[in-house]
PDB file of C-alpha atoms in Angstrom:
ATOM      1  CA  MET A   1     176.070 -46.923  47.763  1.00 90.00           C
ATOM      2  CA  TYR A   2     172.753 -45.113  48.403  1.00 97.00           C
ATOM      3  CA  LYS A   3     170.032 -44.733  45.774  1.00 98.00           C
ATOM      4  CA  ASP A   4     167.220 -43.351  47.913  1.00 98.00           C
ATOM      5  CA  ILE A   5     167.641 -41.288  51.074  1.00 99.00           C
ATOM      6  CA  LEU A   6     164.770 -40.293  53.348  1.00 99.00           C
ATOM      7  CA  LEU A   7     165.322 -37.031  55.243  1.00 98.00           C
ATOM      8  CA  ALA A   8     162.778 -36.496  58.029  1.00 97.00           C
ATOM      9  CA  ILE A   9     162.411 -32.897  59.222  1.00 96.00           C
ATOM     10  CA  ASP A  10     160.153 -30.626  61.237  1.00 93.00           C
ATOM     11  CA  ILE A  11     159.895 -27.407  59.238  1.00 92.00           C
ATOM     12  CA  ASP A  12     158.811 -25.476  62.325  1.00 91.00           C
ATOM     13  CA  ASP A  13     161.881 -26.548  64.299  1.00 89.00           C
ATOM     14  CA  LYS A  14     165.070 -25.398  62.608  1.00 91.00           C
ATOM     15  CA  SER A  15     167.151 -27.560  64.936  1.00 87.00           C
ATOM     16  CA  SER A  16     165.577 -30.634  63.322  1.00 87.00           C
ATOM     17  CA  TRP A  17     167.250 -29.931  59.995  1.00 93.00           C
ATOM     18  CA  THR A  18     170.161 -27.474  60.268  1.00 94.00           C
ATOM     19  CA  ALA A  19     172.627 -30.303  60.903  1.00 93.00           C
ATOM     20  CA  SER A  20     170.887 -33.210  59.164  1.00 96.00           C
ATOM     21  CA  ALA A  21     169.840 -31.589  55.869  1.00 97.00           C
ATOM     22  CA  PRO A  22     173.381 -30.650  54.736  1.00 97.00           C
ATOM     23  CA  ILE A  23     174.552 -34.209  55.424  1.00 98.00           C
ATOM     24  CA  ALA A  24     171.622 -35.719  53.511  1.00 98.00           C
ATOM     25  CA  VAL A  25     172.286 -33.324  50.613  1.00 98.00           C
ATOM     26  CA  GLU A  26     175.983 -34.203  50.575  1.00 98.00           C
ATOM     27  CA  LEU A  27     175.207 -37.927  50.490  1.00 98.00           C
ATOM     28  CA  ALA A  28     172.573 -37.488  47.764  1.00 98.00           C
ATOM     29  CA  GLU A  29     175.054 -35.511  45.648  1.00 98.00           C
ATOM     30  CA  LYS A  30     177.878 -37.971  46.233  1.00 98.00           C
ATOM     31  CA  PHE A  31     175.850 -41.044  45.288  1.00 98.00           C
ATOM     32  CA  GLY A  32     173.404 -39.491  42.819  1.00 98.00           C
ATOM     33  CA  ALA A  33     170.571 -40.546  45.117  1.00 98.00           C
ATOM     34  CA  THR A  34     167.004 -39.328  45.206  1.00 98.00           C
ATOM     35  CA  LEU A  35     166.299 -37.335  48.367  1.00 99.00           C
ATOM     36  CA  HIS A  36     162.855 -38.008  49.823  1.00 99.00           C
ATOM     37  CA  VAL A  37     162.137 -35.090  52.162  1.00 98.00           C
ATOM     38  CA  MET A  38     159.443 -35.816  54.718  1.00 98.00           C
ATOM     39  CA  VAL A  39     157.420 -33.929  57.290  1.00 96.00           C
ATOM     40  CA  VAL A  40     154.855 -35.516  59.580  1.00 95.00           C
ATOM     41  CA  ILE A  41     151.669 -33.905  60.813  1.00 90.00           C
ATOM     42  CA  PRO A  42     150.739 -35.570  64.118  1.00 83.00           C
ATOM     43  CA  THR A  43     147.184 -36.781  64.634  1.00 75.00           C
ATOM     44  CA  PHE A  44     145.009 -35.296  67.323  1.00 61.00           C
ATOM     45  CA  GLY A  45     145.345 -38.513  69.290  1.00 60.00           C
ATOM     46  CA  SER A  46     141.728 -38.402  70.397  1.00 54.00           C
ATOM     47  CA  SER A  47     138.392 -37.924  68.675  1.00 59.00           C
ATOM     48  CA  LEU A  48     137.408 -35.729  71.615  1.00 59.00           C
ATOM     49  CA  VAL A  49     140.201 -33.278  70.751  1.00 56.00           C
ATOM     50  CA  ALA A  50     139.352 -33.454  67.035  1.00 57.00           C
ATOM     51  CA  ASN A  51     135.831 -32.182  67.801  1.00 62.00           C
ATOM     52  CA  PHE A  52     137.269 -28.793  68.811  1.00 66.00           C
ATOM     53  CA  PHE A  53     138.629 -28.169  65.297  1.00 64.00           C
ATOM     54  CA  PRO A  54     136.547 -27.198  62.267  1.00 67.00           C
ATOM     55  CA  GLU A  55     135.632 -29.828  59.693  1.00 74.00           C
ATOM     56  CA  GLY A  56     138.359 -30.211  57.087  1.00 70.00           C
ATOM     57  CA  TYR A  57     141.055 -28.857  59.402  1.00 65.00           C
ATOM     58  CA  GLU A  58     143.351 -31.874  58.994  1.00 75.00           C
ATOM     59  CA  LYS A  59     143.057 -31.800  55.196  1.00 79.00           C
ATOM     60  CA  GLU A  60     143.884 -28.089  55.123  1.00 86.00           C
ATOM     61  CA  THR A  61     146.815 -28.668  57.467  1.00 84.00           C
ATOM     62  CA  MET A  62     148.169 -31.415  55.193  1.00 84.00           C
ATOM     63  CA  GLU A  63     147.868 -29.174  52.124  1.00 92.00           C
ATOM     64  CA  GLU A  64     149.587 -26.305  53.936  1.00 93.00           C
ATOM     65  CA  ALA A  65     152.372 -28.646  55.067  1.00 94.00           C
ATOM     66  CA  ALA A  66     152.906 -29.817  51.478  1.00 96.00           C
ATOM     67  CA  ALA A  67     153.162 -26.221  50.246  1.00 97.00           C
ATOM     68  CA  ARG A  68     155.574 -25.301  53.031  1.00 97.00           C
ATOM     69  CA  LEU A  69     157.682 -28.393  52.320  1.00 98.00           C
ATOM     70  CA  HIS A  70     157.995 -27.400  48.651  1.00 98.00           C
ATOM     71  CA  THR A  71     159.070 -23.904  49.708  1.00 98.00           C
ATOM     72  CA  TRP A  72     161.567 -25.361  52.180  1.00 98.00           C
ATOM     73  CA  THR A  73     163.153 -27.673  49.625  1.00 98.00           C
ATOM     74  CA  LYS A  74     163.509 -24.823  47.118  1.00 97.00           C
ATOM     75  CA  ALA A  75     165.440 -22.878  49.753  1.00 97.00           C
ATOM     76  CA  ASN A  76     167.510 -25.746  51.187  1.00 97.00           C
ATOM     77  CA  ILE A  77     167.986 -28.484  48.574  1.00 98.00           C
ATOM     78  CA  PRO A  78     170.081 -27.723  45.467  1.00 97.00           C
ATOM     79  CA  ASP A  79     168.329 -27.922  42.095  1.00 94.00           C
ATOM     80  CA  GLY A  80     170.556 -30.727  40.817  1.00 95.00           C
ATOM     81  CA  ILE A  81     169.252 -33.244  43.352  1.00 98.00           C
ATOM     82  CA  ARG A  82     166.264 -35.428  42.502  1.00 98.00           C
ATOM     83  CA  LYS A  83     163.738 -34.978  45.267  1.00 97.00           C
ATOM     84  CA  GLN A  84     160.365 -36.169  46.397  1.00 98.00           C
ATOM     85  CA  HIS A  85     158.129 -34.436  48.927  1.00 98.00           C
ATOM     86  CA  ILE A  86     156.293 -36.563  51.467  1.00 98.00           C
ATOM     87  CA  VAL A  87     153.763 -35.391  54.043  1.00 97.00           C
ATOM     88  CA  GLY A  88     152.869 -38.048  56.590  1.00 96.00           C
ATOM     89  CA  HIS A  89     150.001 -37.947  59.039  1.00 92.00           C
ATOM     90  CA  GLY A  90     150.100 -39.894  62.280  1.00 90.00           C
ATOM     91  CA  ARG A  91     152.691 -40.865  64.857  1.00 92.00           C
ATOM     92  CA  VAL A  92     156.017 -39.418  63.781  1.00 93.00           C
ATOM     93  CA  TYR A  93     158.145 -42.540  64.035  1.00 95.00           C
ATOM     94  CA  GLU A  94     155.464 -44.727  62.403  1.00 96.00           C
ATOM     95  CA  GLU A  95     155.139 -42.338  59.479  1.00 96.00           C
ATOM     96  CA  ILE A  96     158.913 -42.154  59.019  1.00 97.00           C
ATOM     97  CA  LEU A  97     159.081 -45.959  58.943  1.00 98.00           C
ATOM     98  CA  ARG A  98     156.155 -46.078  56.505  1.00 98.00           C
ATOM     99  CA  GLY A  99     157.785 -43.450  54.300  1.00 98.00           C
ATOM    100  CA  ALA A 100     161.034 -45.416  54.313  1.00 98.00           C
ATOM    101  CA  LYS A 101     159.215 -48.572  53.267  1.00 98.00           C
ATOM    102  CA  ASP A 102     157.103 -46.836  50.606  1.00 98.00           C
ATOM    103  CA  THR A 103     160.124 -45.169  48.993  1.00 98.00           C
ATOM    104  CA  ASP A 104     162.280 -48.287  49.315  1.00 97.00           C
ATOM    105  CA  CYS A 105     165.018 -46.036  50.690  1.00 98.00           C
ATOM    106  CA  ASP A 106     168.354 -47.410  51.791  1.00 97.00           C
ATOM    107  CA  LEU A 107     169.107 -44.679  54.333  1.00 99.00           C
ATOM    108  CA  ILE A 108     167.028 -42.658  56.778  1.00 99.00           C
ATOM    109  CA  VAL A 109     168.537 -39.378  57.984  1.00 98.00           C
ATOM    110  CA  LEU A 110     167.048 -37.561  60.949  1.00 95.00           C
ATOM    111  CA  CYS A 111     168.136 -35.298  63.745  1.00 91.00           C
ATOM    112  CA  ASP A 112     167.990 -36.160  67.404  1.00 84.00           C
ATOM    113  CA  ARG A 113     167.160 -32.999  69.290  1.00 71.00           C
ATOM    114  CA  ARG A 114     167.891 -34.395  72.735  1.00 65.00           C
ATOM    115  CA  THR A 115     170.904 -32.880  74.388  1.00 59.00           C
ATOM    116  CA  ASP A 116     171.417 -35.832  76.737  1.00 60.00           C
ATOM    117  CA  ALA A 117     174.221 -37.791  75.066  1.00 60.00           C
ATOM    118  CA  ASP A 118     173.271 -41.034  76.823  1.00 57.00           C
ATOM    119  CA  MET A 119     169.809 -41.390  75.314  1.00 60.00           C
ATOM    120  CA  LEU A 120     167.985 -40.830  72.047  1.00 66.00           C
ATOM    121  CA  GLY A 121     164.700 -39.010  71.769  1.00 80.00           C
ATOM    122  CA  HIS A 122     161.528 -41.079  71.431  1.00 83.00           C
ATOM    123  CA  ASN A 123     161.150 -40.869  67.640  1.00 88.00           C
ATOM    124  CA  ALA A 124     164.851 -41.291  66.842  1.00 89.00           C
ATOM    125  CA  ASP A 125     165.015 -44.285  69.167  1.00 90.00           C
ATOM    126  CA  LYS A 126     161.956 -45.960  67.636  1.00 93.00           C
ATOM    127  CA  VAL A 127     163.181 -45.380  64.074  1.00 96.00           C
ATOM    128  CA  ALA A 128     166.691 -46.625  64.875  1.00 94.00           C
ATOM    129  CA  HIS A 129     165.392 -49.823  66.456  1.00 95.00           C
ATOM    130  CA  GLN A 130     162.582 -50.639  64.039  1.00 97.00           C
ATOM    131  CA  ALA A 131     163.915 -49.566  60.633  1.00 97.00           C
ATOM    132  CA  LYS A 132     165.030 -52.192  58.147  1.00 97.00           C
ATOM    133  CA  GLN A 133     167.304 -49.594  56.504  1.00 96.00           C
ATOM    134  CA  SER A 134     170.442 -47.937  57.771  1.00 97.00           C
ATOM    135  CA  VAL A 135     169.663 -44.940  59.967  1.00 98.00           C
ATOM    136  CA  LEU A 136     171.896 -41.891  60.346  1.00 97.00           C
ATOM    137  CA  ILE A 137     170.972 -39.957  63.470  1.00 94.00           C
ATOM    138  CA  VAL A 138     172.599 -36.546  63.467  1.00 93.00           C
ATOM    139  CA  ARG A 139     173.094 -34.857  66.810  1.00 85.00           C
ATOM    140  CA  HIS A 140     173.271 -31.105  66.879  1.00 74.00           C
TER     141      HIS A 140
END
């Protein structure tokens, strides 16, 4: 049923993946799908803010994020699952949607960290409404 699954996580926030990663792994195992694991590094949002950081800071941050993502997948994704590591840079929901399009995935899995059961968080809401693929939003 699924050939490519995109799992969006925030490595620094365990609540973003403790519930969603096991589900994505289970689905990838069940269907023999490739698991595309993605983290997003937000932009500064303003060139004024960017001026306070040393030159090359964003590049270093992206490289560090890629290394941390590889370490995370070794610890949390079984060896038998085909996987791809993706580090996005920009607005979280836009990068998740871009990653989904670029990988031609058929399912996006992400966690909604909001505790209010009546509403989704900003990024989960945007992804759910704008994605062309099925979206599995895991509440924790």
